[in-house]
Coordinates of C-alpha atoms and ligand atoms in Angstrom, one line a residue:
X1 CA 0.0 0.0 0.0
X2 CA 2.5 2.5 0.8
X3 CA 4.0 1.8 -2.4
X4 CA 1.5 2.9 -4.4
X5 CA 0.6 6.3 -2.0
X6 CA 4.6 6.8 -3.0
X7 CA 3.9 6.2 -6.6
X8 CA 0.8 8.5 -6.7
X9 CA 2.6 11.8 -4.6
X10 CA 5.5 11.2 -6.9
X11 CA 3.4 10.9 -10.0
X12 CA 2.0 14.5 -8.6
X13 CA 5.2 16.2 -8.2
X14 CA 6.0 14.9 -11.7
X15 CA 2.9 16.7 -13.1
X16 CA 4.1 19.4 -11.8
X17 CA 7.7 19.5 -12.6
X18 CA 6.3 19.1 -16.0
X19 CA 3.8 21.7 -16.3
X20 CA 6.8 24.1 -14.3
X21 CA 9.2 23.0 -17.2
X22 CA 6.0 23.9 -20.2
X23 CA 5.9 27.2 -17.8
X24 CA 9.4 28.5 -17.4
X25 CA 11.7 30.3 -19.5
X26 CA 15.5 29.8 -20.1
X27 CA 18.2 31.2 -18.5
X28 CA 21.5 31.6 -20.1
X29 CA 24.4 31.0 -18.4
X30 CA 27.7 32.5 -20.1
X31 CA 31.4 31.2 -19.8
X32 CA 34.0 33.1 -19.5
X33 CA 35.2 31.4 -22.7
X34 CA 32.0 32.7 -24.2
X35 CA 31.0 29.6 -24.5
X36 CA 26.6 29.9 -23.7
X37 CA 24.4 27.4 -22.1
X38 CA 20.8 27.7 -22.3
X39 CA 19.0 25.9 -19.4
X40 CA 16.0 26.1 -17.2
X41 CA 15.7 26.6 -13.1
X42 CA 19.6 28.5 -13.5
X43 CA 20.8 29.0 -10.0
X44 CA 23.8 29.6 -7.5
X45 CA 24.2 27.7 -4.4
X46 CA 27.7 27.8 -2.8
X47 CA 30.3 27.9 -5.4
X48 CA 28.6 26.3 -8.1
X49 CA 26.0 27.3 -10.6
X50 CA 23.1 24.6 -11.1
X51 CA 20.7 24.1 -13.6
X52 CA 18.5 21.7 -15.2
X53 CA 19.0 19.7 -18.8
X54 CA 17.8 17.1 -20.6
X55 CA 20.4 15.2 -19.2
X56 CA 19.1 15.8 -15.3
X57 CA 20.4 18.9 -13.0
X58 CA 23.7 19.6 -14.0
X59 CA 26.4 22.1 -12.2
X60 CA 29.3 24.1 -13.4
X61 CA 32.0 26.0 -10.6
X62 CA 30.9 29.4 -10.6
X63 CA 34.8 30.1 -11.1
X64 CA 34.3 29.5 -15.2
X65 CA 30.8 31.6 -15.3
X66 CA 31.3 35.1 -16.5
X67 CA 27.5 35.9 -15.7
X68 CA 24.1 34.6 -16.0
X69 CA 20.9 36.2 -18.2
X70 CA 17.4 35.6 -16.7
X71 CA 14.6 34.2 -19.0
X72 CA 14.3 34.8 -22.8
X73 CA 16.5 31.6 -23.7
X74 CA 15.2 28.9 -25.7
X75 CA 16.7 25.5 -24.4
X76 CA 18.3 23.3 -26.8
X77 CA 16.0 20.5 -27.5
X78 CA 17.0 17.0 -28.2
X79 CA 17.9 17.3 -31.7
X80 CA 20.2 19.4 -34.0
X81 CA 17.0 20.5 -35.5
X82 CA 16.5 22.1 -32.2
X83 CA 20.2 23.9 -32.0
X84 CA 19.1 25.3 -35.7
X85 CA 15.5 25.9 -35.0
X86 CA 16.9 28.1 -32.2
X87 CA 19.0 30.4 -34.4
X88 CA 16.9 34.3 -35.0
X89 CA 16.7 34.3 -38.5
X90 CA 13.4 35.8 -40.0
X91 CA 12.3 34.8 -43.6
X92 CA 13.4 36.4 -46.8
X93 CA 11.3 39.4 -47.8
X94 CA 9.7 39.8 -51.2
X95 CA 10.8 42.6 -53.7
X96 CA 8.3 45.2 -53.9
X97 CA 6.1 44.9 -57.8
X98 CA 3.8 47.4 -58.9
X99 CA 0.6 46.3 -57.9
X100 CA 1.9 44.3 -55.0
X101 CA 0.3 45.8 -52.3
X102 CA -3.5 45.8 -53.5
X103 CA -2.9 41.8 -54.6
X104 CA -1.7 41.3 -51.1
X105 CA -4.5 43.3 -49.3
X106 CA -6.7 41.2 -52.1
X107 CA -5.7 38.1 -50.8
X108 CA -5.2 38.7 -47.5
X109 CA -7.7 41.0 -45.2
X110 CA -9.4 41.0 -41.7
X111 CA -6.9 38.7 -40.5
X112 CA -8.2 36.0 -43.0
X113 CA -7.5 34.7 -46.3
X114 CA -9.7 35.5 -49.2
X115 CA -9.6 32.5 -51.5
X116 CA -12.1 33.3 -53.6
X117 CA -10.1 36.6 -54.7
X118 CA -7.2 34.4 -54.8
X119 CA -9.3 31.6 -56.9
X120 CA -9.9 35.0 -59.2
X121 CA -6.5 35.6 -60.2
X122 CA -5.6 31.9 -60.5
X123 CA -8.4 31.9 -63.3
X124 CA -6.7 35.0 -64.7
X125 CA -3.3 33.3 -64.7
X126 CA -4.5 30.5 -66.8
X127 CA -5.9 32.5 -70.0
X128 CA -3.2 35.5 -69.4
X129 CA 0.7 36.3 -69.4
X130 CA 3.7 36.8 -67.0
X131 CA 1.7 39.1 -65.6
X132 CA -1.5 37.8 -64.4
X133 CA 1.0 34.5 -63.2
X134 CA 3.2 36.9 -61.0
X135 CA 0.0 38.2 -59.6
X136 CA -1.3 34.9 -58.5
X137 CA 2.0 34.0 -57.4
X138 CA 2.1 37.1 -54.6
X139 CA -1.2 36.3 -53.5
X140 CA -0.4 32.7 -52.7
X141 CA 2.5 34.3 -51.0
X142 CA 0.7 36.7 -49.2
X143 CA -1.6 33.7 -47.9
X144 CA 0.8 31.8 -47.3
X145 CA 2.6 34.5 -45.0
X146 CA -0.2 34.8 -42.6
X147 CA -0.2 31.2 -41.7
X148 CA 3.5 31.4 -41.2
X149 CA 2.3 34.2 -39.0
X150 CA 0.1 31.7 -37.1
X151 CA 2.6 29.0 -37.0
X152 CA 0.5 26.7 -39.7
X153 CA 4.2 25.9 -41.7
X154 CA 2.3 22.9 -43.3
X155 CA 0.0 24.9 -45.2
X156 CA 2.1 28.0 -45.3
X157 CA 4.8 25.5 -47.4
X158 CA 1.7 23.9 -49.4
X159 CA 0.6 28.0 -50.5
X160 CA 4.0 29.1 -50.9
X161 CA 4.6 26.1 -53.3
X162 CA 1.7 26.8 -55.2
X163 CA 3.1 30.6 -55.5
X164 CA 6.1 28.9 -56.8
X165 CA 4.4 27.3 -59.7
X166 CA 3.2 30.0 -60.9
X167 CA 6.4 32.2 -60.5
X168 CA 9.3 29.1 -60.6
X169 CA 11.8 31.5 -61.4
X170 CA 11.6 33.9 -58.7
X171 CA 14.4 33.9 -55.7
X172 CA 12.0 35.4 -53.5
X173 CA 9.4 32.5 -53.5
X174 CA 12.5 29.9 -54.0
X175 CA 13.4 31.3 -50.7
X176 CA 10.7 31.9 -49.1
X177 CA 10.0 27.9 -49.8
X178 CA 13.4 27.1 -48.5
X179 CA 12.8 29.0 -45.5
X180 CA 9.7 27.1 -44.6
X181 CA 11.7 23.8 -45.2
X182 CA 14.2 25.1 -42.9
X183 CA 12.0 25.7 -39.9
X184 CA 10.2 22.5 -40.6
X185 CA 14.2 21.0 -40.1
X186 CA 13.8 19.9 -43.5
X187 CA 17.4 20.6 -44.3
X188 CA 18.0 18.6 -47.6
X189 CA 14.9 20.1 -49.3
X190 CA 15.7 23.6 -48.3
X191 CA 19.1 23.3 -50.0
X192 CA 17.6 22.5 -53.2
X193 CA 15.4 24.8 -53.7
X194 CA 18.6 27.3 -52.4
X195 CA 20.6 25.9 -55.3
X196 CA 17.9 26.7 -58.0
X197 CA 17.3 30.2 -56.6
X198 CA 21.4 30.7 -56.6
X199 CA 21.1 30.1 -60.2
X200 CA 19.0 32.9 -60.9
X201 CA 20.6 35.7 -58.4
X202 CA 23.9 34.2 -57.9
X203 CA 24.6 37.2 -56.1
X204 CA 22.4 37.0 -53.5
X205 CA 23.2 37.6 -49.4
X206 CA 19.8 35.7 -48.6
X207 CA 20.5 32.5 -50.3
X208 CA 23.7 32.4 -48.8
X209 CA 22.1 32.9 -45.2
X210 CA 20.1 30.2 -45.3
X211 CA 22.0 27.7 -46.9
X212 CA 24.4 28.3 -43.8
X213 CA 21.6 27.8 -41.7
X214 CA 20.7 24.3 -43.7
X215 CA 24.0 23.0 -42.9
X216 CA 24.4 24.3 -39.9
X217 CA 21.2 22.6 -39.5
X218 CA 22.7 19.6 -40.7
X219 CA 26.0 19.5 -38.5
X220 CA 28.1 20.3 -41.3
X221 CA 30.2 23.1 -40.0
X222 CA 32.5 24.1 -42.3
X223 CA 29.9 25.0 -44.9
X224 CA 27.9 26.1 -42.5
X225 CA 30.6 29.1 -41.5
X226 CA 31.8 29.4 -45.7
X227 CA 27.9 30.3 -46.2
X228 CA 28.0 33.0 -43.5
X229 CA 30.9 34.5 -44.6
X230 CA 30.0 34.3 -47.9
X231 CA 26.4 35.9 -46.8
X232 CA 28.1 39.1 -44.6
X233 CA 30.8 39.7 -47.8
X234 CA 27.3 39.9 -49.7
X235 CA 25.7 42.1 -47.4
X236 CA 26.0 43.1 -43.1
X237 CA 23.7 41.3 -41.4
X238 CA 23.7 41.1 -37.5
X239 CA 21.6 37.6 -37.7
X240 CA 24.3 36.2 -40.0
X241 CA 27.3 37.6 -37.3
X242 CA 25.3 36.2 -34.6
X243 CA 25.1 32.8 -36.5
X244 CA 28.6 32.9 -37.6
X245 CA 30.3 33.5 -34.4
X246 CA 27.9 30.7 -32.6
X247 CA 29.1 28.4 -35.3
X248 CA 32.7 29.3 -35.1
X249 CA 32.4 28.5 -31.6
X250 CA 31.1 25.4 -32.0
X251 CA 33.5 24.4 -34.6
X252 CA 36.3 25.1 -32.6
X253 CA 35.3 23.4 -29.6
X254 CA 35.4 20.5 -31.5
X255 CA 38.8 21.4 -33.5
X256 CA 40.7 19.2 -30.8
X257 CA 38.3 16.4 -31.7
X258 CA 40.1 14.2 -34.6
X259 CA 37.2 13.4 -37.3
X260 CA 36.3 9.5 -39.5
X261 CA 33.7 9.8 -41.2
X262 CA 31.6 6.1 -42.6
X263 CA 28.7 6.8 -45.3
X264 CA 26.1 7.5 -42.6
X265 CA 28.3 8.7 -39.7
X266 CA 30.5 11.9 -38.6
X267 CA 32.6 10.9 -35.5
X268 CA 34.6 12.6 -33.7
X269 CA 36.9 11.4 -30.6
X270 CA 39.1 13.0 -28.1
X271 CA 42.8 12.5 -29.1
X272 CA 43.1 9.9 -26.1
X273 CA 40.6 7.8 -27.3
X274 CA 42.0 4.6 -29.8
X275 CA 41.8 4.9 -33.2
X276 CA 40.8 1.3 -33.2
X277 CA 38.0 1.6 -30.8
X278 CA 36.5 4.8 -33.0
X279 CA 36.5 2.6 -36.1
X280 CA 35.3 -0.3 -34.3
X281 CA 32.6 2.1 -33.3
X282 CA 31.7 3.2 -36.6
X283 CA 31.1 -0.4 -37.7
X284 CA 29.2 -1.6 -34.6
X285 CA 27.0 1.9 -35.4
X286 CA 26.8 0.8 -39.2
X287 CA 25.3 -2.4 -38.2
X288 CA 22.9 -0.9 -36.3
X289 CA 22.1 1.4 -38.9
X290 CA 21.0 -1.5 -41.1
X291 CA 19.2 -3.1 -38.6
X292 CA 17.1 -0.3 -37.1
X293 CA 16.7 1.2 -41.1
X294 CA 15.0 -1.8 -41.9
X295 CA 12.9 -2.3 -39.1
X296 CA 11.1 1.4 -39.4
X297 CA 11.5 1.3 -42.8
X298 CA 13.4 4.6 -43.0
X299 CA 16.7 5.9 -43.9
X300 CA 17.7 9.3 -41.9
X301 CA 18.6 11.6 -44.8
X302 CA 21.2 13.7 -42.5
X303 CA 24.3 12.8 -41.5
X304 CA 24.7 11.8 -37.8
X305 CA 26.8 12.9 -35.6
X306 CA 28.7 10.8 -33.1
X307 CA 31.5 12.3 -30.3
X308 CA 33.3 9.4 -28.8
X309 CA 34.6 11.2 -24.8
X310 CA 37.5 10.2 -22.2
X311 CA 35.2 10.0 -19.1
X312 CA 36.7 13.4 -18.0
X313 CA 36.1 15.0 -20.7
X314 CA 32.4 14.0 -21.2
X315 CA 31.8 15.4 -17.9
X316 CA 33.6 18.4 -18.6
X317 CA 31.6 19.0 -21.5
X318 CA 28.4 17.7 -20.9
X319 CA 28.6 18.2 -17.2
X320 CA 26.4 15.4 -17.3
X321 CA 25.6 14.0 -13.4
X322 CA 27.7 10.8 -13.4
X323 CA 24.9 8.3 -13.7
X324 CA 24.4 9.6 -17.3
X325 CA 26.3 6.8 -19.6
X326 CA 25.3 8.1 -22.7
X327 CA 23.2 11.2 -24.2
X328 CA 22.0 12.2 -27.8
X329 CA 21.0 16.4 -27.7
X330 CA 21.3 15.8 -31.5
X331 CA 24.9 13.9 -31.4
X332 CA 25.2 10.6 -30.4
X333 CA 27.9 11.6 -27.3
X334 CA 29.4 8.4 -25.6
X335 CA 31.7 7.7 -22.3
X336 CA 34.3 5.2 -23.8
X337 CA 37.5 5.7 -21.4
X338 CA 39.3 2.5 -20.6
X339 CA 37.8 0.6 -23.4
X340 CA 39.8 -1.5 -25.9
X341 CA 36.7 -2.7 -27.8
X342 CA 33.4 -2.5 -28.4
X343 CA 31.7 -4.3 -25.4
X344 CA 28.2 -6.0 -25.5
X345 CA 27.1 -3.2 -23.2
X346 CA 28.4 -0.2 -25.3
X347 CA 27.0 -1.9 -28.6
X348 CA 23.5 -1.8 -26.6
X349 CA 24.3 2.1 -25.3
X350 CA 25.0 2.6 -28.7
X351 CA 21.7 1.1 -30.1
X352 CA 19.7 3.0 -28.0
X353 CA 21.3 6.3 -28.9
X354 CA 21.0 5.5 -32.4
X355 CA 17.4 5.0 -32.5
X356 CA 16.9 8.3 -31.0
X357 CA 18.3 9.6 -33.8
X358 CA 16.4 7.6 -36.0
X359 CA 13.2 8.6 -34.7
X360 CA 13.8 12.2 -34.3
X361 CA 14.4 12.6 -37.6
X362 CA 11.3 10.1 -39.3
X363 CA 9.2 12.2 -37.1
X364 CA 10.8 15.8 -37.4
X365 CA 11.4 16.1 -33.7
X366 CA 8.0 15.7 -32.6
X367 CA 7.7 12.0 -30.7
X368 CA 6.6 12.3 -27.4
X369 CA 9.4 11.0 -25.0
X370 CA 7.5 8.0 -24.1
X371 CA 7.7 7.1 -28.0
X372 CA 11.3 8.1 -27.9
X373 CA 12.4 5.9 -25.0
X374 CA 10.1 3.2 -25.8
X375 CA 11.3 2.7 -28.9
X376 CA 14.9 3.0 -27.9
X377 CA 14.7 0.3 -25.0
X378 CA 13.0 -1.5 -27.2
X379 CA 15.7 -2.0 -30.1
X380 CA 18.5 -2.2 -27.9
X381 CA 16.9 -5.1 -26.9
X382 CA 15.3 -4.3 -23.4
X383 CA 11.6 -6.3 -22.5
X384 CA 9.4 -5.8 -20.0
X385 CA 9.4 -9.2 -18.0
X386 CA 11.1 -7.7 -15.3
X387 CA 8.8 -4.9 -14.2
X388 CA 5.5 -6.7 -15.8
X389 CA 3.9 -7.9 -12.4
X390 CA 4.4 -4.2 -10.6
X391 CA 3.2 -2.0 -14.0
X392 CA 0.0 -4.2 -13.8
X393 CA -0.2 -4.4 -9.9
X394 CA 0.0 -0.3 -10.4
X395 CA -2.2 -0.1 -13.3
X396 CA -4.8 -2.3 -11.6
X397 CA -4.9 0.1 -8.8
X398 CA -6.0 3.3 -11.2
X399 CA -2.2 4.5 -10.4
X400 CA -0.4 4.0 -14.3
X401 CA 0.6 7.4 -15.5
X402 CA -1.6 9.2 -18.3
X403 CA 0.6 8.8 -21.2
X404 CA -0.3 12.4 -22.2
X405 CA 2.1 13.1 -19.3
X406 CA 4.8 11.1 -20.9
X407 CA 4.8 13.3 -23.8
X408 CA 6.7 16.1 -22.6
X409 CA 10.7 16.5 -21.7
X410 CA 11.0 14.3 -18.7
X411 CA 14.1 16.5 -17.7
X412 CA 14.5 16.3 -13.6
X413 CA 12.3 13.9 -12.9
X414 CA 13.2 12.2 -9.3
X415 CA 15.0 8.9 -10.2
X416 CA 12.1 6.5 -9.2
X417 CA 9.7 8.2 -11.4
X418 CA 12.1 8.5 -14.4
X419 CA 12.3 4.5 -13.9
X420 CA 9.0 4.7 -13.8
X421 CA 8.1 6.3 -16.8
X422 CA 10.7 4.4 -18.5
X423 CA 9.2 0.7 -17.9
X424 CA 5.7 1.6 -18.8
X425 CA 6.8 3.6 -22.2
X426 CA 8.6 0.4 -22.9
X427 CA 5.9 -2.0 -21.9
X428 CA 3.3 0.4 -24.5
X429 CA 5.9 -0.1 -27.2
X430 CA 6.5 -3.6 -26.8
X431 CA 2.7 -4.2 -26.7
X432 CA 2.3 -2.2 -30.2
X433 CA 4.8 -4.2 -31.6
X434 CA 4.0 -8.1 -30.5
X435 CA -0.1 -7.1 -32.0
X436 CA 0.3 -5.8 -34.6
X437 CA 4.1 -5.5 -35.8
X438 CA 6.7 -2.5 -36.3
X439 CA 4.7 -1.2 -39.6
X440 CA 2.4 0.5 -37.0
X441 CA 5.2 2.4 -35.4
X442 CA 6.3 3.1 -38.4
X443 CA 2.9 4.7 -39.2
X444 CA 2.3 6.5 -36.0
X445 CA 5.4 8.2 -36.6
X446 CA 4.7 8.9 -40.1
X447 CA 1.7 10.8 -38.9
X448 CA 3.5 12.3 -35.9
X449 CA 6.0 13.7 -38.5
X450 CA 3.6 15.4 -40.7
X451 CA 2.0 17.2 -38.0
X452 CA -0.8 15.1 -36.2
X453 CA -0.5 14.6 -32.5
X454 CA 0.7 11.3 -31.0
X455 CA -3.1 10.5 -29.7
X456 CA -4.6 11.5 -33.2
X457 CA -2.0 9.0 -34.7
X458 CA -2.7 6.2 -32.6
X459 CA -6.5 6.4 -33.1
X460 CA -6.0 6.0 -37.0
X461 CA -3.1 3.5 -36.7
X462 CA -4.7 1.9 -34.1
X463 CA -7.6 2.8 -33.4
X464 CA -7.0 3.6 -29.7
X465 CA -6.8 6.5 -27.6
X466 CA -4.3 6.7 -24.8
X467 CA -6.5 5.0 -22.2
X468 CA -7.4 1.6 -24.7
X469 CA -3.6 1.5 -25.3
X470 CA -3.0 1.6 -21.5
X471 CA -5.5 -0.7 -20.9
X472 CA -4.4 -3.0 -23.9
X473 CA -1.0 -3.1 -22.4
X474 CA -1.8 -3.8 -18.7
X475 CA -3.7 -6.7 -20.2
X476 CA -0.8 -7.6 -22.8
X477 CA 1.2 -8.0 -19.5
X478 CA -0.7 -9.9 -17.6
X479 CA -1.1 -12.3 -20.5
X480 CA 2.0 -12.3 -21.4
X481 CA 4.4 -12.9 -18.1
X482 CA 1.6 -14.5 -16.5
X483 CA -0.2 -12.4 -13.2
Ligands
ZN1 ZN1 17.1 7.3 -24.3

């Protein structure tokens, strides 16, 4: 009994670290190397400065903090889409044409769109010349800017697009459609549609702005920083300085850092670390790269990043608390002092980064954590035998965790509760799986990737909401490892 009183105060408190964590703003802390970490709950106690992180609560000697900014930060996320979503660069503007502005207050007035008028011109465009075209290109734009407005990227892109066909050699709309690809961390998209607007104004500081954002986007530095240069030769720019310098700071953090590369890997190790264990590495991750590609049926179209630490140095880095073997905040960064091989364990560690990465990027960073973890346990080969009889004992007693609370950042979670959350994340994947096979995760995260919420994809894919899929799992247990 006193277990599950435990179980329900700490589910409580959870709640309401998560709701503090939807709540708060971040705070920045700066190095005196310059270096800036964005984090929530930033505070001093004694002579250290502690804040919280994906990775837990984390603490840096106040001796290396310069000083710390209250509020306004936007924490990193858990992917490099996150690091690049985070950059403040605003969307190209459009050229002003003669008529623009009445086509624009056409299409767009009383903070709606008017497609009718826009239908108009679209008619127009098909009997008549460059002219009529360009004007039902704007007004797509101009429709397609308000939803940007609103945050509605999938239909802004769909309008923008259309704008495009009717105007496929204009930079602006080019842009504009690379923009949209960029914020959707569409990075591979975004550069083509860069490429075929360079070819028309080859000249161009905007084009050159955001295809540094698209690799930066995509972990490829040294573009990244040739782009930005190129950009500010083109044109000043304080977003493009601000970008640069970030990026030159990241790249030379990671100048000590000796670099392989394999076709779907960038790895980087500490010069300590064997060159034998990193290319052992690189094969161990290619193998699971096959493995978990044919399993979801996806290949991640970005390069992934992997940094390969001496114990100290991952904790210098990450200042990761010390339980923390392994982390992925968008690269794969892995603990491998005193190892002279691949172990069983660090294959699994491995694994389980890896997936991450896979799903982050099949669903554009938007899996819930509970998918995220699940998923993760589950391919590195984790089951839920071990836990079944106490997540049904729990469950049986109305005490399971809503999965909608699983959705969010589980960052600072009290250890039991993390453990917690784990084993019935897992226990939900593993049910979805032994029904009805991997080609419904696969789906769910289709739909979770263009846009639907995780409870809108399961009731298509599966025709559950979150309390059948609970339900079906506490059952799936029961029947399963016998209670
Ligand atoms: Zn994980």
């Amino acid at each position: 009994m006193g277990h599950s009183t435990l179980f329900r105060r700490t589910l409580l408190l959870y709640a309401a670290m998560i709701f503090a964590a939807v709540a708060a703003r971040g705070d920045t802390i700066v190095l005196k190397n310059g270096r800036r970490i964005v984090a929530f709950n930033v505070r001093e106690e004694g002579d250290k400065v502690k804040y919280e992180t994906s990775a837990g609560e984390l603490s840096l000697p106040k001796s290396i903090v310069d000083h710390i900014e209250k509020g306004g930060g936007v924490p990193m996320g858990d992917s490099p889409a996150a690091a690049a979503a985070s950059l403040a660069i605003t969307p190209p503007a459009m050229a002003a044409t003669s008529g623009g502005t009445e086509i624009e207050s056409g299409a767009v007035h009383d903070g709606a769109i008017d497609r009718e008028y826009i239908g108009k011109l679209e008619v127009e465009a098909r009997s008549g010349g460059q002219r009529a075209n360009m004007s039902a290109a704007l007004a797509h734009h101009a429709a397609a800017q308000l939803e940007l407005a609103r945050g509605d990227m999938e239909h802004a892109l769909a309008d923008e697009r259309t704008a495009l066909t009717y105007a496929p050699e204009e930079p602006a709309l080019l842009m504009n459609v690379a923009y949209l690809h960029l914020r959707r961390s569409e990075y591979k998209q975004s550069l083509d549609y860069l490429e075929r607007a360079r070819r028309v104004a080859p000249e161009n500081a905007d084009i050159a702005k955001l295809a540094g954002w698209a690799y930066y986007g995509m972990n490829k530095m040294d573009q990244a920083v040739a782009e930005w240069k190129r950009a500010l030769a083109l044109r000043p720019d304080p977003e493009v300085k601000a970008a640069l310098d970030k990026a030159q700071r990241d790249k030379q953090e990671e100048e000590s850092y000796k670099e392989n590369e394999s076709s779907h890997f960038t790895l980087r190790y500490s010069g300590a670390a064997e060159p034998a264990l990193a290319r052992e590495v690189l094969r161990t991750l290619e193998g699971h790269f096959s493995a978990i590609e044919s399993e979801l049926n996806f290949t991640p179209p970005d390069s992934i990043g992997v940094v390969l630490y001496t114990q100290q140095a991952f904790a210098d880095i990450t200042q990761a608390p010390r339980w923390v073997g392994a982390l992925n905040d968008g690269r794969i960064r892995v603990p491998v002092q005193g190892l002279g091989g691949v172990t069983p364990e660090l294959s699994r560690v491995l694994k389980h980064e890896l997936t991450h990465s896979f799903v982050g990027q099949k669903s554009r960073s938007h899996a819930p954590t509970w998918i995220q973890e699940g998923l993760a346990q589950w391919m590195e080969g984790k089951r839920s035998g071990g836990s079944a009889s106490v997540l049904a004992q729990v469950y049986k007693e109305g005490h399971a965790p809503p999965l909608e609370e699983l959705e969010g950042s589980w960052m600072g979670l009290p250890t039991d509760t993390a453990a917690n959350a784990y084993a019935w994340s897992l226990a939900n994947i593993e049910y979805i799986v032994q029904t009805d096979g991997m080609g419904d995760i696969e789906r769910i995260l289709d739909r979770i990737g263009s846009g639907s919420s995780t409870e809108a994809a399961l009731r298509e894919v599966l025709h559950s909401d979150y309390n059948d899929l609970m339900q079906s799992t506490a059952q799936y247990l029961r029947k399963t490892y016998g209670q």
